[in-house]
mmCIF file of C-alpha atoms in Angstrom:
data_model
loop_
_atom_site.group_PDB
_atom_site.id
_atom_site.type_symbol
_atom_site.label_atom_id
_atom_site.label_comp_id
_atom_site.label_asym_id
_atom_site.label_seq_id
_atom_site.Cartn_x
_atom_site.Cartn_y
_atom_site.Cartn_z
ATOM 1 C CA UNK A 185 0.000 0.000 0.000
ATOM 2 C CA UNK A 186 1.593 3.329 -1.034
ATOM 3 C CA UNK A 187 2.228 5.995 1.576
ATOM 4 C CA UNK A 188 0.009 9.040 1.112
ATOM 5 C CA UNK A 189 1.020 12.110 3.089
ATOM 6 C CA UNK A 190 -2.131 13.954 2.039
ATOM 7 C CA UNK A 191 -4.375 11.355 3.689
ATOM 8 C CA UNK A 192 -2.439 11.780 6.928
ATOM 9 C CA UNK A 193 -2.648 15.563 6.772
ATOM 10 C CA UNK A 194 -6.319 15.810 5.812
ATOM 11 C CA UNK A 195 -7.643 15.683 9.417
ATOM 12 C CA UNK A 196 -5.045 18.255 10.477
ATOM 13 C CA UNK A 197 -5.970 20.549 7.589
ATOM 14 C CA UNK A 198 -9.687 20.194 8.349
ATOM 15 C CA UNK A 199 -9.097 21.042 12.025
ATOM 16 C CA UNK A 200 -6.999 24.063 11.046
ATOM 17 C CA UNK A 201 -9.775 25.283 8.735
ATOM 18 C CA UNK A 202 -12.326 24.978 11.559
ATOM 19 C CA UNK A 203 -10.045 26.874 13.950
ATOM 20 C CA UNK A 204 -9.453 29.582 11.339
ATOM 21 C CA UNK A 205 -13.205 30.095 10.986
ATOM 22 C CA UNK A 206 -13.589 30.329 14.772
ATOM 23 C CA UNK A 207 -10.783 32.874 15.060
ATOM 24 C CA UNK A 208 -11.731 34.986 12.033
ATOM 25 C CA UNK A 209 -13.545 37.692 14.116
ATOM 26 C CA UNK A 210 -10.516 37.900 16.404
ATOM 27 C CA UNK A 211 -8.157 38.310 13.458
ATOM 28 C CA UNK A 212 -10.359 40.981 11.856
ATOM 29 C CA UNK A 213 -10.258 42.968 15.111
ATOM 30 C CA UNK A 214 -6.501 42.511 15.419
ATOM 31 C CA UNK A 215 -5.966 43.771 11.868
ATOM 32 C CA UNK A 216 -8.047 46.863 12.569
ATOM 33 C CA UNK A 217 -6.200 47.531 15.836
ATOM 34 C CA UNK A 218 -2.818 46.870 14.243
ATOM 35 C CA UNK A 219 -3.545 49.315 11.428
ATOM 36 C CA UNK A 220 -4.587 51.972 13.940
ATOM 37 C CA UNK A 221 -1.528 51.480 16.148
ATOM 38 C CA UNK A 222 0.820 51.583 13.157
ATOM 39 C CA UNK A 223 -0.806 54.729 11.735
ATOM 40 C CA UNK A 224 -0.518 56.526 15.098
ATOM 41 C CA UNK A 225 2.950 55.108 15.844
ATOM 42 C CA UNK A 226 1.616 53.690 19.112
ATOM 43 C CA UNK A 227 2.699 50.506 20.861
ATOM 44 C CA UNK A 228 1.082 47.818 22.987
ATOM 45 C CA UNK A 229 1.996 45.298 25.675
ATOM 46 C CA UNK A 230 -0.256 42.450 26.837
ATOM 47 C CA UNK A 231 -0.598 40.520 30.098
ATOM 48 C CA UNK A 232 -3.330 37.919 29.780
ATOM 49 C CA UNK A 233 -4.426 34.902 31.758
ATOM 50 C CA UNK A 234 -7.548 32.939 30.901
ATOM 51 C CA UNK A 235 -7.381 33.861 27.208
ATOM 52 C CA UNK A 236 -4.201 31.774 27.135
ATOM 53 C CA UNK A 237 -2.150 33.940 24.788
ATOM 54 C CA UNK A 238 -4.846 34.417 22.140
ATOM 55 C CA UNK A 239 -4.814 38.208 22.497
ATOM 56 C CA UNK A 240 -1.083 38.328 21.824
ATOM 57 C CA UNK A 241 -1.323 35.736 19.052
ATOM 58 C CA UNK A 242 -4.040 37.728 17.286
ATOM 59 C CA UNK A 243 -2.089 40.985 17.498
ATOM 60 C CA UNK A 244 1.070 39.227 16.314
ATOM 61 C CA UNK A 245 -0.741 37.693 13.324
ATOM 62 C CA UNK A 246 -0.902 41.105 11.663
ATOM 63 C CA UNK A 247 1.893 41.796 9.160
ATOM 64 C CA UNK A 248 4.158 44.493 10.592
ATOM 65 C CA UNK A 249 3.276 43.645 14.201
ATOM 66 C CA UNK A 250 6.861 44.368 15.240
ATOM 67 C CA UNK A 251 6.087 48.053 14.676
ATOM 68 C CA UNK A 252 3.576 48.102 17.548
ATOM 69 C CA UNK A 253 3.724 44.905 19.640
ATOM 70 C CA UNK A 254 6.389 45.252 22.343
ATOM 71 C CA UNK A 255 5.739 42.024 24.243
ATOM 72 C CA UNK A 256 3.735 40.391 26.949
ATOM 73 C CA UNK A 257 2.950 37.119 28.607
ATOM 74 C CA UNK A 258 0.420 34.699 29.987
ATOM 75 C CA UNK A 259 0.288 35.517 33.698
ATOM 76 C CA UNK A 260 -1.395 32.401 35.034
ATOM 77 C CA UNK A 261 -0.139 31.966 38.608
ATOM 78 C CA UNK A 262 0.825 33.965 41.685
ATOM 79 C CA UNK A 263 4.441 33.069 40.932
ATOM 80 C CA UNK A 264 4.083 34.638 37.479
ATOM 81 C CA UNK A 265 2.567 37.782 39.012
ATOM 82 C CA UNK A 266 5.634 38.060 41.214
ATOM 83 C CA UNK A 267 8.287 37.138 38.655
ATOM 84 C CA UNK A 268 6.929 38.638 35.432
ATOM 85 C CA UNK A 269 5.010 41.658 36.682
ATOM 86 C CA UNK A 270 7.161 42.375 39.746
ATOM 87 C CA UNK A 271 4.111 42.489 41.994
ATOM 88 C CA UNK A 272 4.499 43.070 45.732
ATOM 89 C CA UNK A 273 3.003 40.573 48.182
ATOM 90 C CA UNK A 274 -0.059 42.833 48.541
ATOM 91 C CA UNK A 275 -0.531 42.909 44.762
ATOM 92 C CA UNK A 276 0.061 39.156 44.437
ATOM 93 C CA UNK A 277 -2.609 38.597 47.095
ATOM 94 C CA UNK A 278 -5.211 40.749 45.332
ATOM 95 C CA UNK A 279 -8.344 39.015 44.161
ATOM 96 C CA UNK A 280 -7.874 38.361 40.455
ATOM 97 C CA UNK A 281 -10.722 38.389 37.907
ATOM 98 C CA UNK A 282 -11.840 41.883 38.961
ATOM 99 C CA UNK A 283 -11.754 45.137 37.021
ATOM 100 C CA UNK A 284 -9.382 46.604 39.624
ATOM 101 C CA UNK A 285 -6.915 43.742 39.203
ATOM 102 C CA UNK A 286 -7.179 43.749 35.383
ATOM 103 C CA UNK A 287 -6.475 47.507 35.403
ATOM 104 C CA UNK A 288 -3.414 47.001 37.620
ATOM 105 C CA UNK A 289 -2.122 44.295 35.269
ATOM 106 C CA UNK A 290 -2.705 46.496 32.193
ATOM 107 C CA UNK A 291 -0.974 49.500 33.770
ATOM 108 C CA UNK A 292 1.933 47.396 35.016
ATOM 109 C CA UNK A 293 2.694 45.696 31.685
ATOM 110 C CA UNK A 294 2.340 49.035 29.864
ATOM 111 C CA UNK A 295 4.781 50.724 32.247
ATOM 112 C CA UNK A 296 7.240 47.815 32.338
ATOM 113 C CA UNK A 297 7.578 47.758 28.555
ATOM 114 C CA UNK A 298 7.162 51.487 27.971
ATOM 115 C CA UNK A 299 4.167 50.972 25.692
ATOM 116 C CA UNK A 300 1.470 53.449 24.745
ATOM 117 C CA UNK A 301 -1.176 50.855 25.647
ATOM 118 C CA UNK A 302 -1.355 47.952 28.067
ATOM 119 C CA UNK A 303 -3.961 45.190 28.060
ATOM 120 C CA UNK A 304 -4.833 43.042 31.073
ATOM 121 C CA UNK A 305 -7.197 40.051 31.124
ATOM 122 C CA UNK A 306 -7.974 37.627 33.958
ATOM 123 C CA UNK A 307 -10.829 35.204 34.536
ATOM 124 C CA UNK A 308 -12.136 31.645 34.520
ATOM 125 C CA UNK A 309 -12.255 29.968 31.123
ATOM 126 C CA UNK A 310 -13.810 26.734 32.366
ATOM 127 C CA UNK A 311 -15.093 24.145 32.525
ATOM 128 C CA UNK A 312 -15.196 25.074 36.230
ATOM 129 C CA UNK A 313 -15.062 28.434 37.948
ATOM 130 C CA UNK A 314 -12.074 29.905 39.758
ATOM 131 C CA UNK A 315 -11.073 29.790 43.415
ATOM 132 C CA UNK A 316 -12.706 33.187 44.023
ATOM 133 C CA UNK A 317 -16.157 31.823 43.219
ATOM 134 C CA UNK A 318 -16.479 33.282 39.732
ATOM 135 C CA UNK A 319 -18.244 30.946 37.308
ATOM 136 C CA UNK A 320 -16.699 29.590 34.139
ATOM 137 C CA UNK A 321 -17.132 32.200 31.445
ATOM 138 C CA UNK A 322 -16.236 35.143 33.708
ATOM 139 C CA UNK A 323 -13.375 37.489 32.874
ATOM 140 C CA UNK A 324 -12.200 40.969 33.774
ATOM 141 C CA UNK A 325 -10.386 42.988 31.140
ATOM 142 C CA UNK A 326 -8.729 46.379 31.036
ATOM 143 C CA UNK A 327 -6.901 48.689 28.675
ATOM 144 C CA UNK A 328 -4.510 51.307 30.037
ATOM 145 C CA UNK A 329 -3.121 54.105 27.921
ATOM 146 C CA UNK A 330 -3.938 57.698 27.097
ATOM 147 C CA UNK A 331 -7.420 56.646 28.258
ATOM 148 C CA UNK A 332 -8.322 53.743 30.550
ATOM 149 C CA UNK A 333 -11.265 51.375 30.470
ATOM 150 C CA UNK A 334 -12.196 48.119 32.163
ATOM 151 C CA UNK A 335 -15.113 45.710 31.974
ATOM 152 C CA UNK A 336 -16.440 42.343 33.079
ATOM 153 C CA UNK A 337 -17.529 39.769 30.506
ATOM 154 C CA UNK A 338 -19.828 36.881 31.440
ATOM 155 C CA UNK A 339 -20.350 34.363 28.630
ATOM 156 C CA UNK A 340 -22.630 32.002 30.553
ATOM 157 C CA UNK A 341 -20.720 29.069 29.048
ATOM 158 C CA UNK A 342 -18.409 26.457 30.532
ATOM 159 C CA UNK A 343 -16.787 25.680 27.159
ATOM 160 C CA UNK A 344 -13.112 26.460 27.735
ATOM 161 C CA UNK A 345 -12.049 26.929 24.103
ATOM 162 C CA UNK A 346 -15.044 29.104 23.279
ATOM 163 C CA UNK A 347 -14.551 31.222 26.400
ATOM 164 C CA UNK A 348 -10.876 31.763 25.647
ATOM 165 C CA UNK A 349 -11.768 33.080 22.191
ATOM 166 C CA UNK A 350 -14.565 35.266 23.548
ATOM 167 C CA UNK A 351 -12.306 36.669 26.277
ATOM 168 C CA UNK A 352 -9.687 37.596 23.673
ATOM 169 C CA UNK A 353 -12.338 39.148 21.417
ATOM 170 C CA UNK A 354 -13.877 41.049 24.317
ATOM 171 C CA UNK A 355 -10.525 42.481 25.349
ATOM 172 C CA UNK A 356 -9.741 43.579 21.797
ATOM 173 C CA UNK A 357 -13.233 45.125 21.465
ATOM 174 C CA UNK A 358 -12.542 47.062 24.671
ATOM 175 C CA UNK A 359 -9.276 48.388 23.229
ATOM 176 C CA UNK A 360 -10.894 49.214 19.883
ATOM 177 C CA UNK A 361 -13.588 51.254 21.648
ATOM 178 C CA UNK A 362 -10.846 53.386 23.220
ATOM 179 C CA UNK A 363 -8.902 53.719 19.980
ATOM 180 C CA UNK A 364 -12.044 54.873 18.158
ATOM 181 C CA UNK A 365 -13.141 57.372 20.829
#
């Protein structure tokens, strides 16, 4: 029986096509934001948690991202808060998944990297809630820059993958609303 690479790759290609369709709205937003940041010569830094790096990945998918994307990380644990954000014990002990905490994260990553804008996102992607009692599908997001804004998003879903995408989209929508104001 002859070896057929295409038959082995077909399921992978089909899965990639499905994922591309799911992420299309995220990529459209990222392209719009990237174009704005490039035209204004502004920069961005991202510290995200329950979106798992999707915010950064979307912004980095735009050609020319190196003109505006300075860096960031997935801040998923207290140890990461300490090591990557330089948080004090009081800041490490703050209740995450709140607008106040998301704003602190956004301001900190912006200041650490010297960016025009900072994004912070923190929540519970699912399938269970977090240790603070927030349900799956809850996230807090913030943008810090020339103007600041924060919000809570509740999806009502326990689907982890879907929530991660919606958290990333929600955070980018929040930023876009500031950029367009």
